[in-house]
CSV table of C-alpha atoms and ligand atoms in Angstrom, one decimal:
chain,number,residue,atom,x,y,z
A,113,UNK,CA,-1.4,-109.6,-50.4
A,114,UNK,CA,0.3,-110.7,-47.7
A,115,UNK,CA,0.1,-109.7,-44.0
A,116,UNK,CA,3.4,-109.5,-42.6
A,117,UNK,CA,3.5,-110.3,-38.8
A,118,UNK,CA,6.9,-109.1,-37.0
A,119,UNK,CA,8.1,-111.4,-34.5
A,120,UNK,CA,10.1,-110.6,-31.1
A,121,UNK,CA,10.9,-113.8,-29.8
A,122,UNK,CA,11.3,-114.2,-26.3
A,123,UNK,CA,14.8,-114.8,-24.9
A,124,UNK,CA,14.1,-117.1,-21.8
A,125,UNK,CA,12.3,-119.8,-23.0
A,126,UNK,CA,9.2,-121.6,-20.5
A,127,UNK,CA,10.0,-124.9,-19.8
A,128,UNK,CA,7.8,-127.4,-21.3
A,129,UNK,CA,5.1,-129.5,-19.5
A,130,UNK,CA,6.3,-133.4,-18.4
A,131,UNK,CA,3.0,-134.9,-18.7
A,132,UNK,CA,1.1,-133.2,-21.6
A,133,UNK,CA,-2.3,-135.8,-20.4
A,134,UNK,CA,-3.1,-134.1,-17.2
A,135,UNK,CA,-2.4,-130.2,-18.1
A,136,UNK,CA,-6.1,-129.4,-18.2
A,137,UNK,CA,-7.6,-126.5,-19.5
A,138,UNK,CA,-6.0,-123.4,-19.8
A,139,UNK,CA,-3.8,-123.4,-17.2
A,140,UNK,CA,-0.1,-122.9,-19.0
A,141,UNK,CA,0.5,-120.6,-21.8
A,142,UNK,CA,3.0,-120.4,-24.6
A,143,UNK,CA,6.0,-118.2,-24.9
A,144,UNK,CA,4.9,-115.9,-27.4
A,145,UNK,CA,1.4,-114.1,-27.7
A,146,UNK,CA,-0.4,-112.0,-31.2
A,147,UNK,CA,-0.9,-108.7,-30.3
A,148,UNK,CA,-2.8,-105.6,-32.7
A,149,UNK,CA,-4.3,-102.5,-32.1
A,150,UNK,CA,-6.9,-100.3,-33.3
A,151,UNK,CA,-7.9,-96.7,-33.4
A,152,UNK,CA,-10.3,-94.3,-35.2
A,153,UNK,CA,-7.7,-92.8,-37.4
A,154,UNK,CA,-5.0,-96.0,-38.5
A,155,UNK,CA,-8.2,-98.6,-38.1
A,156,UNK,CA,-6.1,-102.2,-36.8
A,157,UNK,CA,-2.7,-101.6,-37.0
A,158,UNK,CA,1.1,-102.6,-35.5
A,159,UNK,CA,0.0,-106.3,-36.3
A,160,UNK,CA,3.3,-108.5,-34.1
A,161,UNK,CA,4.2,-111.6,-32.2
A,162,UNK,CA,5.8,-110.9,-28.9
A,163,UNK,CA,6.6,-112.8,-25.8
A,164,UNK,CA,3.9,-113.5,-23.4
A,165,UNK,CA,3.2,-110.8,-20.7
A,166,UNK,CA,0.9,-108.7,-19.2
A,167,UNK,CA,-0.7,-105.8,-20.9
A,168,UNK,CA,-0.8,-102.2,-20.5
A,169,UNK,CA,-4.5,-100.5,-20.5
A,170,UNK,CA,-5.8,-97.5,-19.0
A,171,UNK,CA,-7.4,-98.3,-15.9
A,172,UNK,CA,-10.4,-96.6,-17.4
A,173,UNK,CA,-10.8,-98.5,-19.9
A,174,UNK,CA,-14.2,-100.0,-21.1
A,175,UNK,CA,-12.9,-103.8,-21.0
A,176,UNK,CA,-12.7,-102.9,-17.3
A,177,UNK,CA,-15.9,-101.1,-16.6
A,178,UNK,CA,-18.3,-101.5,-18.9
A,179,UNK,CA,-17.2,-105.5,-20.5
A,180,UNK,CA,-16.1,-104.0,-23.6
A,181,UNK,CA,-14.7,-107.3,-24.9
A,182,UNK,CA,-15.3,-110.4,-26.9
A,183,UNK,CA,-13.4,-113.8,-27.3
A,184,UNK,CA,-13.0,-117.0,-29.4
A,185,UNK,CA,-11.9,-120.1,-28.6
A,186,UNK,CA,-10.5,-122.9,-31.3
A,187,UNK,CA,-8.3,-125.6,-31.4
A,188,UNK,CA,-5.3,-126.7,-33.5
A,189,UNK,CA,-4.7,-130.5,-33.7
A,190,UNK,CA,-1.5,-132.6,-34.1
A,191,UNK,CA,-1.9,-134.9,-37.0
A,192,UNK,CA,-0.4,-138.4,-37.0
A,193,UNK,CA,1.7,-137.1,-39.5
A,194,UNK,CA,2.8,-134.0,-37.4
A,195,UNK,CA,1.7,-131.3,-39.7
A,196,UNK,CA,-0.8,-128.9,-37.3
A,197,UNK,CA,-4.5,-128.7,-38.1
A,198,UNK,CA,-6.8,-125.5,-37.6
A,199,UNK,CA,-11.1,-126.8,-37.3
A,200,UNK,CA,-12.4,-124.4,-39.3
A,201,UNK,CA,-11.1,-121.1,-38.2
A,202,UNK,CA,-12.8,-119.1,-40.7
A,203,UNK,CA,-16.2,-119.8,-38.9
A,204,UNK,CA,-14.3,-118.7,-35.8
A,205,UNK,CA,-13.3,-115.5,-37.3
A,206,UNK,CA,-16.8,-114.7,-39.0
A,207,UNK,CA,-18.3,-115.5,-35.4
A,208,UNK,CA,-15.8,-113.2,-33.9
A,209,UNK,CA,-17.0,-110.4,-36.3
A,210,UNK,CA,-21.0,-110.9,-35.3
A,211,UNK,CA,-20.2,-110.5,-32.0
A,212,UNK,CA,-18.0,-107.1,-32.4
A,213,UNK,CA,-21.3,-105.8,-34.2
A,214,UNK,CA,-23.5,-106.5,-31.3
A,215,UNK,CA,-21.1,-105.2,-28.9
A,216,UNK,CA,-19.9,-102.1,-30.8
A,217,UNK,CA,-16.8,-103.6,-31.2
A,218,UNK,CA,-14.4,-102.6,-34.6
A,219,UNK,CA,-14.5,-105.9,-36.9
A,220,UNK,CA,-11.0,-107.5,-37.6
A,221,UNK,CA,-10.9,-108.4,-41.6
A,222,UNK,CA,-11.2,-112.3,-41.3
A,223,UNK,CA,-7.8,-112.4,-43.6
A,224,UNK,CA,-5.9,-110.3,-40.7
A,225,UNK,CA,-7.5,-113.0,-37.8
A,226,UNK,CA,-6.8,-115.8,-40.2
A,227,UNK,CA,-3.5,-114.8,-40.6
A,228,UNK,CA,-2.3,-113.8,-36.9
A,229,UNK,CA,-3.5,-117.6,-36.0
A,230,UNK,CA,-1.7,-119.3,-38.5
A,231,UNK,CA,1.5,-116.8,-37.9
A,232,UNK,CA,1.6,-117.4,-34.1
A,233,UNK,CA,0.3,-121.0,-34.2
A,234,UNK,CA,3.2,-121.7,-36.5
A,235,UNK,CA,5.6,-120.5,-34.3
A,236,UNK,CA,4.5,-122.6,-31.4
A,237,UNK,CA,4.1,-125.5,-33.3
A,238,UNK,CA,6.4,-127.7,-30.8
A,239,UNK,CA,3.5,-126.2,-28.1
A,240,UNK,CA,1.2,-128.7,-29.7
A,241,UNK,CA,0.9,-131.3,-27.7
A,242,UNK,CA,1.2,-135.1,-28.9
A,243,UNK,CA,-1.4,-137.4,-26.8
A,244,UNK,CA,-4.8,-138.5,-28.0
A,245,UNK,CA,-7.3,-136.2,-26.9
A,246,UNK,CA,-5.0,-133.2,-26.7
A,247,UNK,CA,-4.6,-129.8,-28.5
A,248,UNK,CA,-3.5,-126.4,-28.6
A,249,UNK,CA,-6.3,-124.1,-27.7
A,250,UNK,CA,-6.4,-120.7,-28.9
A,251,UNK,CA,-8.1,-117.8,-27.2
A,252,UNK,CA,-8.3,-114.8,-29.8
A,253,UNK,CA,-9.9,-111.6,-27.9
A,254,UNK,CA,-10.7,-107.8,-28.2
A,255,UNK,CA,-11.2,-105.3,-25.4
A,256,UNK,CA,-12.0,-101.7,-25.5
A,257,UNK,CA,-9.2,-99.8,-24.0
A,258,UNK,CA,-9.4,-95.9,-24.1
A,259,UNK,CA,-9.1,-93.3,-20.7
A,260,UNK,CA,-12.9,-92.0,-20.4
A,261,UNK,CA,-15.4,-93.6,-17.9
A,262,UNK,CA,-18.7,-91.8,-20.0
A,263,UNK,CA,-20.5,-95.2,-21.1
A,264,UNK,CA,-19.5,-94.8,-25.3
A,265,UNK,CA,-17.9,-97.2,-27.9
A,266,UNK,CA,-14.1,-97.2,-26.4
A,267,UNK,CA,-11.5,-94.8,-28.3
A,268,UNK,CA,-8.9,-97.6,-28.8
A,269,UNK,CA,-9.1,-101.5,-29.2
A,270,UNK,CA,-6.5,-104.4,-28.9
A,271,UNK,CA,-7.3,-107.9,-30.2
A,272,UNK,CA,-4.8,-110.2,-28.8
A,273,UNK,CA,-4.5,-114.1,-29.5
A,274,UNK,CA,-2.8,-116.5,-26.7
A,275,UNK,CA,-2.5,-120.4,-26.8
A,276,UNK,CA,-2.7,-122.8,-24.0
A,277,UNK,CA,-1.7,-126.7,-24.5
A,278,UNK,CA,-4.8,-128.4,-23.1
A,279,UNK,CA,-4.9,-132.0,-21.8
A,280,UNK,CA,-7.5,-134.7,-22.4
A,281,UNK,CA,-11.0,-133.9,-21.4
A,282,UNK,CA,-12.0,-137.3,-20.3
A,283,UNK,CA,-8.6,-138.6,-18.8
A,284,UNK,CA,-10.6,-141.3,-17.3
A,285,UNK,CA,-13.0,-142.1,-20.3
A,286,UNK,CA,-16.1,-140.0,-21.3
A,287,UNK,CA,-18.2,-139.8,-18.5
A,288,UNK,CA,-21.8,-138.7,-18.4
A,289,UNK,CA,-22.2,-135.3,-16.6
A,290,UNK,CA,-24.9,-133.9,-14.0
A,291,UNK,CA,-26.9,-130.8,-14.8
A,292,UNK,CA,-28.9,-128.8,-12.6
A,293,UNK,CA,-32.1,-126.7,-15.1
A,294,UNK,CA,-31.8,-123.3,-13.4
A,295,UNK,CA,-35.0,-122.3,-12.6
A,296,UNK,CA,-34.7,-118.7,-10.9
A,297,UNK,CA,-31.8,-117.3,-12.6
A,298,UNK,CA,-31.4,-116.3,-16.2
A,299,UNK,CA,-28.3,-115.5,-18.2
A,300,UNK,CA,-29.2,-114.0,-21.4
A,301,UNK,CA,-32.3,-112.8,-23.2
A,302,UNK,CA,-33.7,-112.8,-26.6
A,303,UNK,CA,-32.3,-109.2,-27.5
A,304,UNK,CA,-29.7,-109.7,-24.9
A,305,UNK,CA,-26.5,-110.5,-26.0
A,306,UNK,CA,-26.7,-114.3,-26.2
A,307,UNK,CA,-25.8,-114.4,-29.6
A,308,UNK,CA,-22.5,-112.9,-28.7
A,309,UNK,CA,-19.0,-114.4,-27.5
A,310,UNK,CA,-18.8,-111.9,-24.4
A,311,UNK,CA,-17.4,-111.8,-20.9
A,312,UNK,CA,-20.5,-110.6,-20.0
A,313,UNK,CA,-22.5,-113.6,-20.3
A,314,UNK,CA,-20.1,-115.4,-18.2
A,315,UNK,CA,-20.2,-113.2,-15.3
A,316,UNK,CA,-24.2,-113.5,-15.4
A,317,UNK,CA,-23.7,-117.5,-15.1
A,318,UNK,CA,-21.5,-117.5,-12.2
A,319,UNK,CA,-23.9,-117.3,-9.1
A,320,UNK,CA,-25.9,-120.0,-11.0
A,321,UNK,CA,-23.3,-122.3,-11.6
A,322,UNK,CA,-21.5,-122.4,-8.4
A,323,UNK,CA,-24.8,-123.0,-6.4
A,324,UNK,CA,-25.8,-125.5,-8.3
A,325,UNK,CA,-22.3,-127.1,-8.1
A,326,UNK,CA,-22.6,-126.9,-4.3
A,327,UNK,CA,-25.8,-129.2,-4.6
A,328,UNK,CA,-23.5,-131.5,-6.8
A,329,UNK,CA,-24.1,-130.6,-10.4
A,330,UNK,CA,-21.5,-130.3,-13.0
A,331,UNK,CA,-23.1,-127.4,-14.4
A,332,UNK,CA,-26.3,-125.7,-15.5
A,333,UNK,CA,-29.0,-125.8,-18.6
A,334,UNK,CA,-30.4,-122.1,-18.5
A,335,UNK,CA,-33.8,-122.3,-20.1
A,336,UNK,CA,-34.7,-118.9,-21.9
A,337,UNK,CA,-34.7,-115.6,-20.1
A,338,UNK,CA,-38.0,-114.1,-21.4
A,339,UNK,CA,-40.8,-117.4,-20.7
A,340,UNK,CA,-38.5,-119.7,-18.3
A,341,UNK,CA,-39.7,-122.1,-20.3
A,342,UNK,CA,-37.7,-123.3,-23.2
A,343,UNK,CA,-34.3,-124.9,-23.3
A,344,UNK,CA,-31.3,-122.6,-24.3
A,345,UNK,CA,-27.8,-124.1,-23.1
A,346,UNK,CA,-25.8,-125.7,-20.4
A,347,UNK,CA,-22.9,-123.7,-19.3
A,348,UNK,CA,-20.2,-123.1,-22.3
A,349,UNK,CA,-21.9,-125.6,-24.9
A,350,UNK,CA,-25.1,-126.1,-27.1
A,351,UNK,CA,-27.6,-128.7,-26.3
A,352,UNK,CA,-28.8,-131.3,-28.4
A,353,UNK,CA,-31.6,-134.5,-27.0
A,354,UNK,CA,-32.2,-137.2,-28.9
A,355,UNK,CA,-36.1,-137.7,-28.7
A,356,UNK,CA,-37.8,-140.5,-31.0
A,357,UNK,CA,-34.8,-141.0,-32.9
A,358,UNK,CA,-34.9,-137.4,-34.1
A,359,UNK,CA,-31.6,-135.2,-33.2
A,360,UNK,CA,-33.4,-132.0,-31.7
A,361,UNK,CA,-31.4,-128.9,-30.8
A,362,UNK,CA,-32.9,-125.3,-29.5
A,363,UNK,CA,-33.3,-123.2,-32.8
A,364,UNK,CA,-30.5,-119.5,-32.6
A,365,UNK,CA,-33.3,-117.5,-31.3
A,366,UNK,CA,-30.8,-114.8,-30.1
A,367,UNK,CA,-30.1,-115.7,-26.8
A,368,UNK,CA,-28.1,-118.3,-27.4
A,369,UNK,CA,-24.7,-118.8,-29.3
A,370,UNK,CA,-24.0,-120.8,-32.3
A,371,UNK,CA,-21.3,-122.9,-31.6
A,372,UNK,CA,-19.4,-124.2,-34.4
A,373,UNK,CA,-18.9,-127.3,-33.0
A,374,UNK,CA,-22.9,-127.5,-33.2
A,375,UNK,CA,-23.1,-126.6,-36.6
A,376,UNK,CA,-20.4,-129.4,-37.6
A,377,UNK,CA,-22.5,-132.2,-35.6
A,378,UNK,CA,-25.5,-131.1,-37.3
A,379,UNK,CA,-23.8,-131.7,-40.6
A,380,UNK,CA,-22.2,-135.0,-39.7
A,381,UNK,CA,-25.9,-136.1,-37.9
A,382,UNK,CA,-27.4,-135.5,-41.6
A,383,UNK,CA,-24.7,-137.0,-43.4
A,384,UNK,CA,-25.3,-140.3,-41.4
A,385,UNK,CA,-29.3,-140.0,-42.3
A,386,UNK,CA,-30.1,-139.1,-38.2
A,387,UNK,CA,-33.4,-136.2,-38.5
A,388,UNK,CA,-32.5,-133.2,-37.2
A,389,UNK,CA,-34.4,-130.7,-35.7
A,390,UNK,CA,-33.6,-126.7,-34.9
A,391,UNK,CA,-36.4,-125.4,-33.1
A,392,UNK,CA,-38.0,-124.1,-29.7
A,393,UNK,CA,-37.9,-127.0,-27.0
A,394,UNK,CA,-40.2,-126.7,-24.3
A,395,UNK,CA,-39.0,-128.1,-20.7
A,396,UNK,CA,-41.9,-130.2,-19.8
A,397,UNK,CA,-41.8,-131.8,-23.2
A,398,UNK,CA,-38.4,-133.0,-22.0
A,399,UNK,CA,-40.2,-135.0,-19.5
A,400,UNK,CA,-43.5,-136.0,-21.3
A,401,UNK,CA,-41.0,-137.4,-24.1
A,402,UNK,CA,-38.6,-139.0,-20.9
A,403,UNK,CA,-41.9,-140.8,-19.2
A,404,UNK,CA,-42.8,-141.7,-22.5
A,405,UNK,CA,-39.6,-143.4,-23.2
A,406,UNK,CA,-38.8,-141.5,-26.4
A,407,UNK,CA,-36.1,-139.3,-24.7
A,408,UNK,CA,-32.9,-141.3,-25.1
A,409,UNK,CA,-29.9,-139.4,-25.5
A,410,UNK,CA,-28.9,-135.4,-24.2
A,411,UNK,CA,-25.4,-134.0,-24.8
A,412,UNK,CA,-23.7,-130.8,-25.0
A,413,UNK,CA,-21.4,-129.6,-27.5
A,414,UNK,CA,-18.4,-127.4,-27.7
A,415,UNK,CA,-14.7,-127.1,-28.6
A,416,UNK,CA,-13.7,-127.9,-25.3
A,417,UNK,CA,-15.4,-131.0,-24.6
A,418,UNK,CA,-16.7,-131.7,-27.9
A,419,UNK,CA,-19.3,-133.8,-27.2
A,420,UNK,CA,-20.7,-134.2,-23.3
A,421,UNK,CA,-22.8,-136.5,-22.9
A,422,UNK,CA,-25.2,-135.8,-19.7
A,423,UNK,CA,-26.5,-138.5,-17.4
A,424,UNK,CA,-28.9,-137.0,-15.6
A,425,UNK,CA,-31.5,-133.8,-15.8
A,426,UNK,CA,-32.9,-132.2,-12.9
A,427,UNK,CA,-35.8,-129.3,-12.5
A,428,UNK,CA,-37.2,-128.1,-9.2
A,429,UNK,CA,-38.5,-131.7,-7.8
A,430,UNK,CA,-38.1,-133.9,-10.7
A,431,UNK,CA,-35.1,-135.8,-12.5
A,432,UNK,CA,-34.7,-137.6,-16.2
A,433,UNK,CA,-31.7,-140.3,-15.5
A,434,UNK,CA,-30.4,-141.0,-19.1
A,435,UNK,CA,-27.5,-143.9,-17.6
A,436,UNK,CA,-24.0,-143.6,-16.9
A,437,UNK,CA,-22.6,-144.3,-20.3
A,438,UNK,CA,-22.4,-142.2,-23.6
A,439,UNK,CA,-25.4,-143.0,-26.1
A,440,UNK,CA,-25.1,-144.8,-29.3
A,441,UNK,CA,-25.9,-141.2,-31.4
A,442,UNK,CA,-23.5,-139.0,-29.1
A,443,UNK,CA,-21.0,-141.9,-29.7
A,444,UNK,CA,-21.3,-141.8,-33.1
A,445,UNK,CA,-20.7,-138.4,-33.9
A,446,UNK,CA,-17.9,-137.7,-31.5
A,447,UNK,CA,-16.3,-140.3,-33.1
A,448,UNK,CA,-16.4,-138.7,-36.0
A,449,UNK,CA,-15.9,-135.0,-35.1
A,450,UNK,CA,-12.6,-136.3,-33.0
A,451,UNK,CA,-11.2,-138.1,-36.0
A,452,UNK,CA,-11.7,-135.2,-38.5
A,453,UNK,CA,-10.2,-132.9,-36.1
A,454,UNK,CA,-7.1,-135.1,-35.1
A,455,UNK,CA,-6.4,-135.7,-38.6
A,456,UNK,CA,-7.0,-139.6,-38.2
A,457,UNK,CA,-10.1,-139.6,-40.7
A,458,UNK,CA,-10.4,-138.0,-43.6
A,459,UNK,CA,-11.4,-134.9,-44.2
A,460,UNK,CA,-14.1,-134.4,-47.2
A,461,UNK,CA,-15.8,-131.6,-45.9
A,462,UNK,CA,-12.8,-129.3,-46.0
A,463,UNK,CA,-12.7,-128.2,-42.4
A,464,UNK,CA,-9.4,-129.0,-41.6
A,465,UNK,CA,-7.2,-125.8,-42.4
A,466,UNK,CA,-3.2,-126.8,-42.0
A,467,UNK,CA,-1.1,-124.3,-40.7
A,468,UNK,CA,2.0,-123.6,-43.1
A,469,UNK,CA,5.5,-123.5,-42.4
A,470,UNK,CA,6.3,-119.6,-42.7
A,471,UNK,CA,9.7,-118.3,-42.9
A,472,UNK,CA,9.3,-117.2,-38.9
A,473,UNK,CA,10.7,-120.6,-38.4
B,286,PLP,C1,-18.1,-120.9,-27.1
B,286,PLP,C2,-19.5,-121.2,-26.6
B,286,PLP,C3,-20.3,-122.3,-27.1
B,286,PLP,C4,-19.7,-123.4,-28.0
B,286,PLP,O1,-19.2,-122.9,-29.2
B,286,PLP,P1,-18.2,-123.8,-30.1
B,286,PLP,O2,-17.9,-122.9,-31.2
B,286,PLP,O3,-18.8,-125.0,-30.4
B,286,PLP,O4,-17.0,-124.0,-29.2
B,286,PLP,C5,-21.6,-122.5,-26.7
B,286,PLP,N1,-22.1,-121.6,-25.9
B,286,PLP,C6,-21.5,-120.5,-25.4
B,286,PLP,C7,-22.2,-119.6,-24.5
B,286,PLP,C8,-20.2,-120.3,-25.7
B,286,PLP,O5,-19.5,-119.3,-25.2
């Protein structure tokens, strides 16, 4: 059956961007925003597109005391031959659904989530920006609302979904990045709520990050919370090393997410016959394996940078310098990943979901 969305549109247009290469990330938003809400007795309901704007929540609601909220982020991609390409969405809507269960959060039917994308991202289609490297990035998210400050599951839920053109990530060419391995502060747990998309998580990182950005790092590899010992991730992405010629990434021990951009480079590093390796990676065996010379490669992976590659490693008094230049595997792989999702390359995995032309238009 079909879902049907109803759409206010907004009567004073935004002006679009001049130079759609240098918006960045998430600074400009599109006219029009998904909105639904949920309670106990209708479950999700009053499914709509409306023009952007602020919302209206109780200020005692959970999202604002207690981080009653979760979030995805995606990206739809113009192809050359202009129709608009979702990277598999559905993995962004089951992901969205594991993290309402660890938060106490009401699941969204993936066929409603699915729907309100394609829906909204149909109707900002000319939002889509044109240049290499750039897309349309999507930022589904649920909040408790309700108006009781007792710590409970919240008595009312909105899941909202706005979009925001984003420029290229490596204006200048992919550049290797700095990290700092935080050694004093932790931001999840095993048990914790690693495993979940959740504001939470972020707020723990923050202190972290912006010390170690004062000392000149781009950002920081959190080793687990529990031993301090093994590698988890570095700021918003997965981590994957590339030691012996084998493509080893930390195993999804709970307190860390799974990306979906690191389940797609694990497929495409099989396809292309690379060894790959989920499992618990010790920070000193980054450094035996770096003296020994087997370390080559270390990159993150996400939806916003795709691939990063990172240049150098540091912990407490020691550093792994990996060059200033991408390597060959982390080169490989984006490549591929990038033309997949830009509609350049073909798609024989079936990741690619195209949005269709709905009558909204
Ligand atoms: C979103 C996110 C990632 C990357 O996931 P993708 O689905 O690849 O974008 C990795 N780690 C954390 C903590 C995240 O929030």
């Amino acid at each position: 059956m079909a879902i049907s969305i109803p759409v206010t549109r907004t009567t004073s247009p935004k002006a679009k961007y001049s130079d759609e290469r240098s918006l960045g990330f998430g600074n400009v938003f599109t006219d029009h925003m998904f909105i639904a809400n949920h309670d106990p007795e209708r479950g999700w309901h009053d499914a709509r597109i409306v023009p952007y704007g602020p919302l209206a929540i109780d200020p005692a609601s959970p999202v604002l005391h207690y981080a009653a909220e979760i979030f995805e982020g995606m990206k739809a991609y113009r192809h050359p031959n202009d129709e608009i390409g979702l990277f598999r969405p559905e993995q962004n809507a089951a992901r969205m659904n594991r993290s309402a269960e660890r938060m106490c959060l009401p699941p969204i039917d993936v066929e409603l989530q699915l729907a309100a994308i394609e829906a909204l991202v149909d109707l900002e289609r000319d939002w889509v920006p044109r240049s290499e490297g750039t897309s349309l990035y999507l930022r589904p998210t649920l909040i408790g609302d309700g108006s009781r400050l007792g710590v409970s599951t919240a008595q009312r839920h909105i899941y909202f979904i706005i979009c925001s053109p984003s420029g290229m990530y490596y204006p200048n060419g992919i550049k290797p990045v700095r990290i700092h391995i935080e050694d004093q502060y932790v931001r999840t747990v095993r048990g914790g709520t690693g495993m979940a998309k959740t504001g939470g998580n972020y707020a723990a990182s923050l202190l972290a990050s912006t010390l170690a950005g004062k000392h000149g790092y781009d950002q920081v590899l959190w080793l687990d919370g529990r031993e301090n010992r093994y590698i988890e991730e570095v700021g918003a992405m997965n981590t994957m090393f590339v030691i012996d010629g084998v493509l080893v990434t930390p195993a999804l021990t709970g307190g860390i997410l799974e990306g979906i951009t690191r389940m797609s480079v694990l497929e495409l590093a099989k396809g292309f016959g690379i060894p790959v390796e989920e499992r618990l990676i010790p920070v000193e065996e980054l450094f035996s394996a770096y003296e020994a010379g087997a370390l080559t490669e270390a990159f993150g992976t996400g939806t916003a940078a795709i691939i990063s590659p990172i240049g150098e490693l540091n912990y407490k008094e020691k550093s792994i310098e990996l060059g200033t230049e991408i390597g060959p595997v982390a080169r490989r792989i984006y490549d591929a990943l990038t033309g997949i999702q830009s509609g350049k390359l073909p798609d024989t995995r079936g990741w690619t979901r195209i949005v269709p032309r709905l009558a909204t238009q």
